[in-house]
């Protein structure tokens, strides 16, 4: 087959969802045998664009060229037939199937499963040899680490004959080490002539692995350059549309008395699996303690136990010296314990409610919002408007339904609500998940200001950069235990990564 | 920002244009069916309309039926705001009526101003009590409330049959009914009340319970949207995880909401027994508990909407029975078909027209 230089070309792709103009005449081309980065803030239209390429949504206008030929892609089947494969941020695997069963899913090849399975096994072993991509074919997917699950997804795409591989935020769930292994694999695939599109909002990844990069902002392409010819700062400025600061500006911490103390805390989940195994630490006034760890190593359960959402198996928690065991979240709030939950949409807001009702969630029974049995709508609305202007929530419309705000603005309102309550201890889960760079800068500044005002902040984040930038002291969690502690000064991404992978002590000592 | 501007007009579309369009669609299809039966759809609709609103008596009957539907519609809506699907309004109304009836039978010698409030409280307590068991099972044991409330309808029916046949029956008669309540316990009828202020109104079963139903609607609106308890209920109904996060116990909300729901359903007994029948008889809710589901759906669980859609269903009932009287080919079942179509289009298929209409709207 005679193949040109360009593997994929987009010409004038346009897409609207109601009032939202998700893609505005997007055009760019991806050269064969390169890793092409697609970067932009949340809501910049990256995912929409890739979903159009993969056939999930039809474009309103524009055309797609694969190998220089216009193709009509109306479904993922069409995309696969055109040689396009996609690895989603949330894996599309059946957790209780084996790897092999997942690989043949949708391509069983006839009614007799055994024949398809044998054929697939042979094909997989060939692919594995070619790419040095090994996965245990007979293991059940849910037993595998996420890094391996992701390889299964990649294998699945390759098995379908993907020449162009799209990865949507592939590193969100990986340790730094798994990330570098993934990048190693991507480079190998590139060198074998495949084309890779890496969708991400992380500048560092773009710099580390891509050959070219396309920057999107508000649905449109605003820059397209060779990666070697740009810098993280330049890309960030392009993404946001103004000059942004990537560093968290903060002075040294001046820790005071312990405000949050956790002793020998153990938590089991609903199935009885131990998630937190005897954890002890303190957070003092005027410091930010960060908890680093790969998602799913007990950080969420730790946070929920402190907030009073799950009953711990054993252990003591106290806020400003007062034990809070047995108190419900409302009673803990009354003692000055505020909580910004990790999963905003699941827990932090009621998406169907207007903003003003969300701005009082958890504080709805406070005196200022009620008179006798009745709520005070004008007061609640005015209070919400004030929080919105304080925190630059856009649009500043207390009556607007929460689900119509962007993720960053939802998060700002949650932060406004919790911080405005003037807490003594603030628990923060993933403060900037789904938040744009511009808003991240703002949120970080506010959190540092809160620290400087003498509050105790406990920060859980899967973004190592965020932990490194914000925390004064870092605890590393792995397998439900605190496996190490580092001060901000001695911490580095590599050290943390090794500790997170559970080999911290060897590397540390 | 554009979304903000679009919001109010879309709300109008959802609240008004959409239900009306669905109603028109249901009536068009009903017309087709009447045509197929061999009657003139236009004449049939004219007959239904005059049968429901054409005279004072007709209007009285329409509003009398609507009273039942308001109570059961509110009952379903309150549960729905708490995220619960209460299919048991029928049984709760049945048992609630028993409460009111027992007060009227036992304390009939007391003056009206004393017995009426007692009967109202008894109807609410009995209705709430009947809802409590399914609520408790849902809150504490996770038994699905749809299943348990359905079962409790059957239990209520069996219990009432047993009570009426074996215990409460008026001695020396065949039909399973109690003796008539003392006239001092009857809720005054609309024509009596209006006569007292010098207005004449044709006799009908319409009675004071209609005013109570309207008052209950206002109260429900106030509780759901203007109290912190209603706020907690709505949070728990929309997002149980957020409720726990906010320190609201979803289990407690489940129980409280079902108690209120059952109490509202009990209001039906006031209209049927104290207002119209003046005795306890078999199956007096007559399916109004189920119509309440359609009423709540169509009224978008909003008290104002519920009153409007309850009147619509009252009109369908009343106009429909006039229709089956006057048109030889149209029988009771045809009328049920028409009611069914209205429920289908306004309830089950309510969103079918949403997309095309909102596209038309935003143009």
Coordinates of N, CA, C and O in Angstrom, one line a residue, chain A residues 242-347:
Chain A
X242 N -3.7 33.7 28.3 CA -3.1 34.8 28.9 C -1.8 34.3 29.6 O -1.7 33.0 29.7
X243 N -1.0 35.1 30.2 CA 0.2 34.6 30.9 C -0.3 34.0 32.2 O -1.0 34.7 33.0
X244 N 0.1 32.8 32.5 CA -0.2 32.2 33.8 C 1.1 31.8 34.5 O 2.1 31.6 33.9
X245 N 0.9 31.6 35.8 CA 2.0 31.2 36.6 C 1.9 29.7 36.9 O 0.8 29.3 37.4
X246 N 2.9 28.9 36.6 CA 2.8 27.5 36.9 C 3.3 27.1 38.3 O 3.1 26.0 38.7
X247 N 4.0 28.1 38.9 CA 4.5 27.8 40.3 C 3.5 28.3 41.3 O 2.8 29.2 41.1
X248 N 3.4 27.5 42.4 CA 2.6 28.0 43.5 C 3.5 28.9 44.4 O 4.6 28.5 44.8
X249 N 3.1 30.2 44.5 CA 3.8 31.1 45.3 C 3.5 31.0 46.7 O 2.4 31.2 47.1
X250 N 4.4 30.6 47.6 CA 4.2 30.6 49.0 C 5.4 30.7 49.8 O 6.5 30.3 49.4
X251 N 5.3 31.3 51.0 CA 6.4 31.4 51.8 C 6.6 30.2 52.7 O 5.8 29.2 52.6
X252 N 7.5 30.1 53.6 CA 7.7 29.0 54.4 C 6.6 28.9 55.4 O 6.0 29.9 55.8
X253 N 6.3 27.6 55.9 CA 5.2 27.4 56.8 C 5.6 27.7 58.2 O 6.8 27.6 58.5
X254 N 4.7 28.2 59.0 CA 5.0 28.4 60.4 C 4.0 27.5 61.3 O 3.0 28.1 61.8
X255 N 4.2 26.2 61.3 CA 3.3 25.4 62.0 C 3.1 25.7 63.5 O 4.1 26.0 64.2
X256 N 1.9 25.6 64.0 CA 1.6 25.8 65.4 C 1.2 24.6 66.1 O 1.8 23.5 65.9
X257 N 0.1 24.7 66.8 CA -0.4 23.5 67.6 C -1.1 22.5 66.7 O -1.7 22.9 65.6
X258 N -1.1 21.2 67.0 CA -1.9 20.3 66.2 C -3.4 20.6 66.2 O -3.9 20.7 67.3
X259 N -4.0 20.7 65.1 CA -5.5 20.9 65.1 C -6.2 19.6 64.7 O -7.3 19.4 65.1
X260 N -5.6 18.8 63.8 CA -6.2 17.5 63.5 C -5.2 16.4 63.9 O -4.0 16.5 63.6
X261 N -5.8 15.5 64.7 CA -4.9 14.4 65.0 C -5.6 13.1 64.8 O -6.8 12.9 65.1
X262 N -4.9 12.2 64.2 CA -5.5 10.9 63.8 C -4.6 9.8 64.4 O -3.3 9.9 64.2
X263 N -5.1 8.9 65.2 CA -4.3 7.9 65.8 C -4.8 6.5 65.5 O -6.0 6.2 65.8
X264 N -3.9 5.7 64.9 CA -4.2 4.3 64.7 C -5.5 4.0 64.0 O -6.3 3.2 64.3
X265 N -5.8 4.8 62.9 CA -7.1 4.7 62.3 C -7.1 3.6 61.3 O -6.2 3.4 60.5
X266 N -8.1 2.8 61.4 CA -8.3 1.6 60.5 C -9.7 1.7 59.9 O -10.7 1.9 60.6
X267 N -9.8 1.5 58.6 CA -11.1 1.5 57.9 C -11.3 0.3 57.0 O -10.4 0.0 56.3
X268 N -12.4 -0.3 57.1 CA -12.8 -1.3 56.1 C -13.9 -0.8 55.2 O -14.7 0.0 55.6
X269 N -13.9 -1.2 54.0 CA -14.9 -0.8 53.1 C -16.2 -1.6 53.3 O -16.2 -2.5 54.1
X270 N -17.2 -1.4 52.5 CA -18.5 -2.1 52.7 C -18.4 -3.6 52.6 O -19.1 -4.3 53.2
X271 N -17.4 -4.0 51.7 CA -17.2 -5.5 51.6 C -16.4 -6.1 52.6 O -16.1 -7.3 52.6
X272 N -15.9 -5.2 53.6 CA -15.1 -5.8 54.7 C -13.6 -5.8 54.3 O -12.8 -6.3 55.1
X273 N -13.2 -5.2 53.2 CA -11.8 -5.2 52.8 C -11.1 -4.1 53.6 O -11.6 -3.0 53.5
X274 N -10.0 -4.4 54.3 CA -9.3 -3.3 54.9 C -8.7 -2.3 53.9 O -8.0 -2.7 53.0
X275 N -9.0 -1.0 54.1 CA -8.6 0.0 53.2 C -7.5 0.9 53.8 O -6.6 1.4 53.2
X276 N -7.7 1.2 55.1 CA -6.8 2.0 55.9 C -6.3 1.1 57.0 O -7.2 0.5 57.7
X277 N -5.0 0.9 57.2 CA -4.6 -0.1 58.2 C -3.7 0.6 59.3 O -2.5 0.5 59.3
X278 N -4.4 1.2 60.2 CA -3.7 1.8 61.3 C -2.8 3.0 61.0 O -1.6 2.9 61.0
X279 N -3.4 4.1 60.7 CA -2.7 5.3 60.2 C -2.7 6.3 61.4 O -3.7 6.5 62.0
X280 N -1.5 6.9 61.6 CA -1.4 8.0 62.6 C -0.7 9.2 62.1 O 0.3 9.0 61.4
X281 N -1.2 10.3 62.3 CA -0.5 11.6 61.9 C -1.2 12.8 62.5 O -2.3 12.6 63.1
X282 N -0.6 13.9 62.4 CA -1.1 15.2 62.9 C -1.0 16.2 61.8 O -0.1 16.2 61.0
X283 N -2.0 17.1 61.8 CA -1.8 18.3 61.0 C -1.9 19.5 61.9 O -2.8 19.7 62.7
X284 N -0.9 20.4 61.8 CA -0.8 21.5 62.7 C -1.4 22.8 62.1 O -1.5 22.9 60.9
X285 N -1.6 23.7 63.0 CA -2.1 25.0 62.5 C -1.1 25.6 61.6 O 0.1 25.6 61.8
X286 N -1.5 26.2 60.4 CA -0.6 26.9 59.6 C 0.3 25.9 58.7 O 1.3 26.4 58.3
X287 N -0.2 24.7 58.5 CA 0.6 23.9 57.5 C -0.4 23.1 56.6 O -1.5 22.9 57.0
X288 N 0.2 22.8 55.5 CA -0.6 22.0 54.5 C 0.1 20.6 54.5 O 1.3 20.5 54.2
X289 N -0.6 19.6 54.9 CA 0.0 18.2 54.8 C -0.6 17.6 53.6 O -1.8 17.5 53.4
X290 N 0.2 17.1 52.7 CA -0.2 16.4 51.5 C -0.2 14.9 51.6 O 0.8 14.4 52.2
X291 N -1.1 14.2 51.1 CA -1.1 12.8 51.1 C -0.9 12.3 49.6 O -1.8 12.6 48.8
X292 N 0.3 11.8 49.3 CA 0.5 11.3 48.0 C 0.2 9.8 47.9 O 0.4 9.1 48.9
X293 N -0.2 9.4 46.7 CA -0.4 8.0 46.6 C -1.1 7.7 45.3 O -1.8 8.6 44.8
X294 N -1.0 6.5 44.7 CA -1.8 6.2 43.6 C -3.2 6.0 44.0 O -3.5 5.5 45.1
X295 N -4.1 6.5 43.2 CA -5.5 6.4 43.5 C -5.9 5.0 43.9 O -5.4 4.0 43.3
X296 N -6.7 4.9 45.0 CA -7.1 3.6 45.4 C -6.2 2.9 46.5 O -6.3 1.7 46.7
X297 N -5.4 3.7 47.1 CA -4.5 3.1 48.2 C -5.0 3.6 49.6 O -4.1 3.6 50.5
X298 N -6.2 3.9 49.7 CA -6.8 4.2 51.0 C -6.9 5.7 51.3 O -7.5 6.0 52.3
X299 N -6.5 6.6 50.4 CA -6.6 8.0 50.7 C -8.0 8.4 50.8 O -8.4 9.2 51.7
X300 N -8.9 7.9 49.9 CA -10.3 8.3 49.9 C -11.0 7.9 51.2 O -11.7 8.7 51.8
X301 N -10.7 6.7 51.6 CA -11.3 6.1 52.8 C -10.9 6.9 54.0 O -11.6 7.1 54.9
X302 N -9.6 7.2 54.0 CA -9.0 8.0 55.1 C -9.8 9.3 55.2 O -10.2 9.7 56.3
X303 N -9.9 10.0 54.1 CA -10.6 11.3 54.1 C -12.0 11.2 54.6 O -12.5 12.0 55.4
X304 N -12.7 10.2 54.1 CA -14.1 10.0 54.4 C -14.3 9.6 55.9 O -15.3 10.0 56.5
X305 N -13.3 8.9 56.4 CA -13.4 8.5 57.8 C -13.2 9.8 58.7 O -13.9 10.0 59.7
X306 N -12.3 10.6 58.3 CA -12.1 11.8 59.1 C -13.3 12.8 59.0 O -13.7 13.4 60.0
X307 N -13.9 12.8 57.8 CA -15.1 13.7 57.6 C -16.3 13.1 58.3 O -17.3 13.8 58.4
X308 N -16.3 11.8 58.7 CA -17.5 11.3 59.4 C -18.4 10.6 58.4 O -19.6 10.3 58.8
X309 N -18.0 10.3 57.2 CA -18.8 9.6 56.3 C -18.8 8.1 56.4 O -19.8 7.4 56.0
X310 N -17.7 7.6 56.8 CA -17.7 6.1 57.1 C -17.2 5.9 58.6 O -16.4 6.7 59.1
X311 N -17.7 4.9 59.2 CA -17.4 4.6 60.5 C -16.0 3.8 60.5 O -15.9 2.8 59.8
X312 N -15.0 4.3 61.2 CA -13.8 3.5 61.2 C -13.9 2.2 62.0 O -14.7 2.1 62.9
X313 N -13.0 1.3 61.7 CA -13.0 0.1 62.5 C -12.4 0.3 63.9 O -12.9 -0.2 64.9
X314 N -11.3 1.1 63.9 CA -10.8 1.5 65.2 C -10.0 2.8 64.9 O -9.8 3.2 63.8
X315 N -9.5 3.3 66.0 CA -8.7 4.5 65.9 C -9.4 5.8 66.4 O -10.6 5.8 66.6
X316 N -8.6 6.8 66.7 CA -9.2 8.0 67.2 C -8.9 9.2 66.3 O -7.8 9.3 65.7
X317 N -9.9 10.1 66.2 CA -9.8 11.3 65.4 C -10.1 12.4 66.3 O -11.2 12.4 67.0
X318 N -9.3 13.5 66.4 CA -9.7 14.6 67.1 C -9.4 15.9 66.4 O -8.5 16.0 65.6
X319 N -10.3 16.9 66.6 CA -10.2 18.2 65.9 C -10.1 19.2 67.1 O -10.9 19.2 68.0
X320 N -9.0 20.0 67.0 CA -8.6 21.0 68.1 C -8.7 20.3 69.4 O -9.2 20.8 70.4
X321 N -8.2 19.1 69.5 CA -8.1 18.4 70.8 C -9.4 17.7 71.2 O -9.4 17.0 72.2
X322 N -10.5 17.9 70.5 CA -11.7 17.2 70.9 C -12.0 16.0 70.0 O -12.0 16.1 68.8
X323 N -12.2 14.9 70.7 CA -12.5 13.6 69.9 C -13.8 13.8 69.2 O -14.7 14.3 69.7
X324 N -13.7 13.3 67.9 CA -15.0 13.5 67.1 C -15.5 12.1 66.7 O -16.5 12.0 65.9
X325 N -14.9 11.0 67.2 CA -15.5 9.7 66.9 C -17.0 9.7 67.2 O -17.4 10.1 68.2
X326 N -17.7 9.1 66.3 CA -19.1 8.9 66.6 C -20.0 10.1 66.2 O -21.2 10.0 66.1
X327 N -19.4 11.2 65.8 CA -20.1 12.4 65.4 C -20.5 12.3 63.9 O -19.6 11.8 63.2
X328 N -21.6 12.8 63.5 CA -21.9 12.7 62.1 C -21.3 14.0 61.4 O -20.8 14.9 62.1
X329 N -21.3 14.0 60.1 CA -20.6 15.1 59.4 C -21.1 16.5 59.8 O -20.3 17.4 59.9
X330 N -22.4 16.6 60.1 CA -22.9 17.9 60.5 C -22.3 18.3 61.9 O -21.9 19.5 62.0
X331 N -22.2 17.4 62.8 CA -21.6 17.7 64.1 C -20.1 18.1 64.0 O -19.6 18.9 64.7
X332 N -19.5 17.4 63.1 CA -18.0 17.7 62.9 C -17.9 19.0 62.2 O -16.9 19.8 62.6
X333 N -18.8 19.4 61.3 CA -18.7 20.7 60.7 C -18.9 21.8 61.8 O -18.2 22.8 61.8
X334 N -19.7 21.5 62.8 CA -20.0 22.5 63.8 C -18.7 22.7 64.6 O -18.5 23.8 65.2
X335 N -17.8 21.7 64.7 CA -16.5 21.8 65.4 C -15.5 22.5 64.5 O -14.3 22.6 64.9
X336 N -15.8 22.8 63.3 CA -14.8 23.5 62.4 C -14.1 22.6 61.5 O -13.0 22.9 61.0
X337 N -14.7 21.4 61.2 CA -14.0 20.5 60.2 C -14.8 20.7 58.9 O -15.9 20.2 58.8
X338 N -14.2 21.3 57.9 CA -14.8 21.4 56.6 C -14.2 20.4 55.6 O -13.0 20.0 55.8
X339 N -14.9 20.0 54.6 CA -14.5 18.9 53.8 C -14.8 19.2 52.3 O -16.0 19.4 52.0
X340 N -13.8 19.2 51.5 CA -14.0 19.3 50.1 C -13.9 18.0 49.5 O -12.8 17.4 49.4
X341 N -15.0 17.3 49.1 CA -14.9 15.9 48.7 C -14.2 15.7 47.4 O -14.2 16.6 46.5
X342 N -13.6 14.5 47.3 CA -12.8 14.2 46.1 C -13.7 14.2 44.8 O -13.3 14.7 43.8
X343 N -14.9 13.6 45.0 CA -15.7 13.5 43.8 C -16.9 14.5 43.9 O -17.9 14.2 44.5
X344 N -16.6 15.6 43.4 CA -17.5 16.8 43.5 C -18.9 16.4 43.1 O -19.9 16.7 43.8
X345 N -19.1 15.8 41.9 CA -20.4 15.6 41.4 C -21.1 14.5 42.1 O -22.3 14.5 42.2
X346 N -20.4 13.5 42.7 CA -21.1 12.5 43.4 C -21.5 12.9 44.8 O -22.6 12.5 45.3
X347 N -20.7 13.8 45.4 CA -21.0 14.1 46.8 C -21.0 15.6 47.1 O -21.8 16.0 47.9

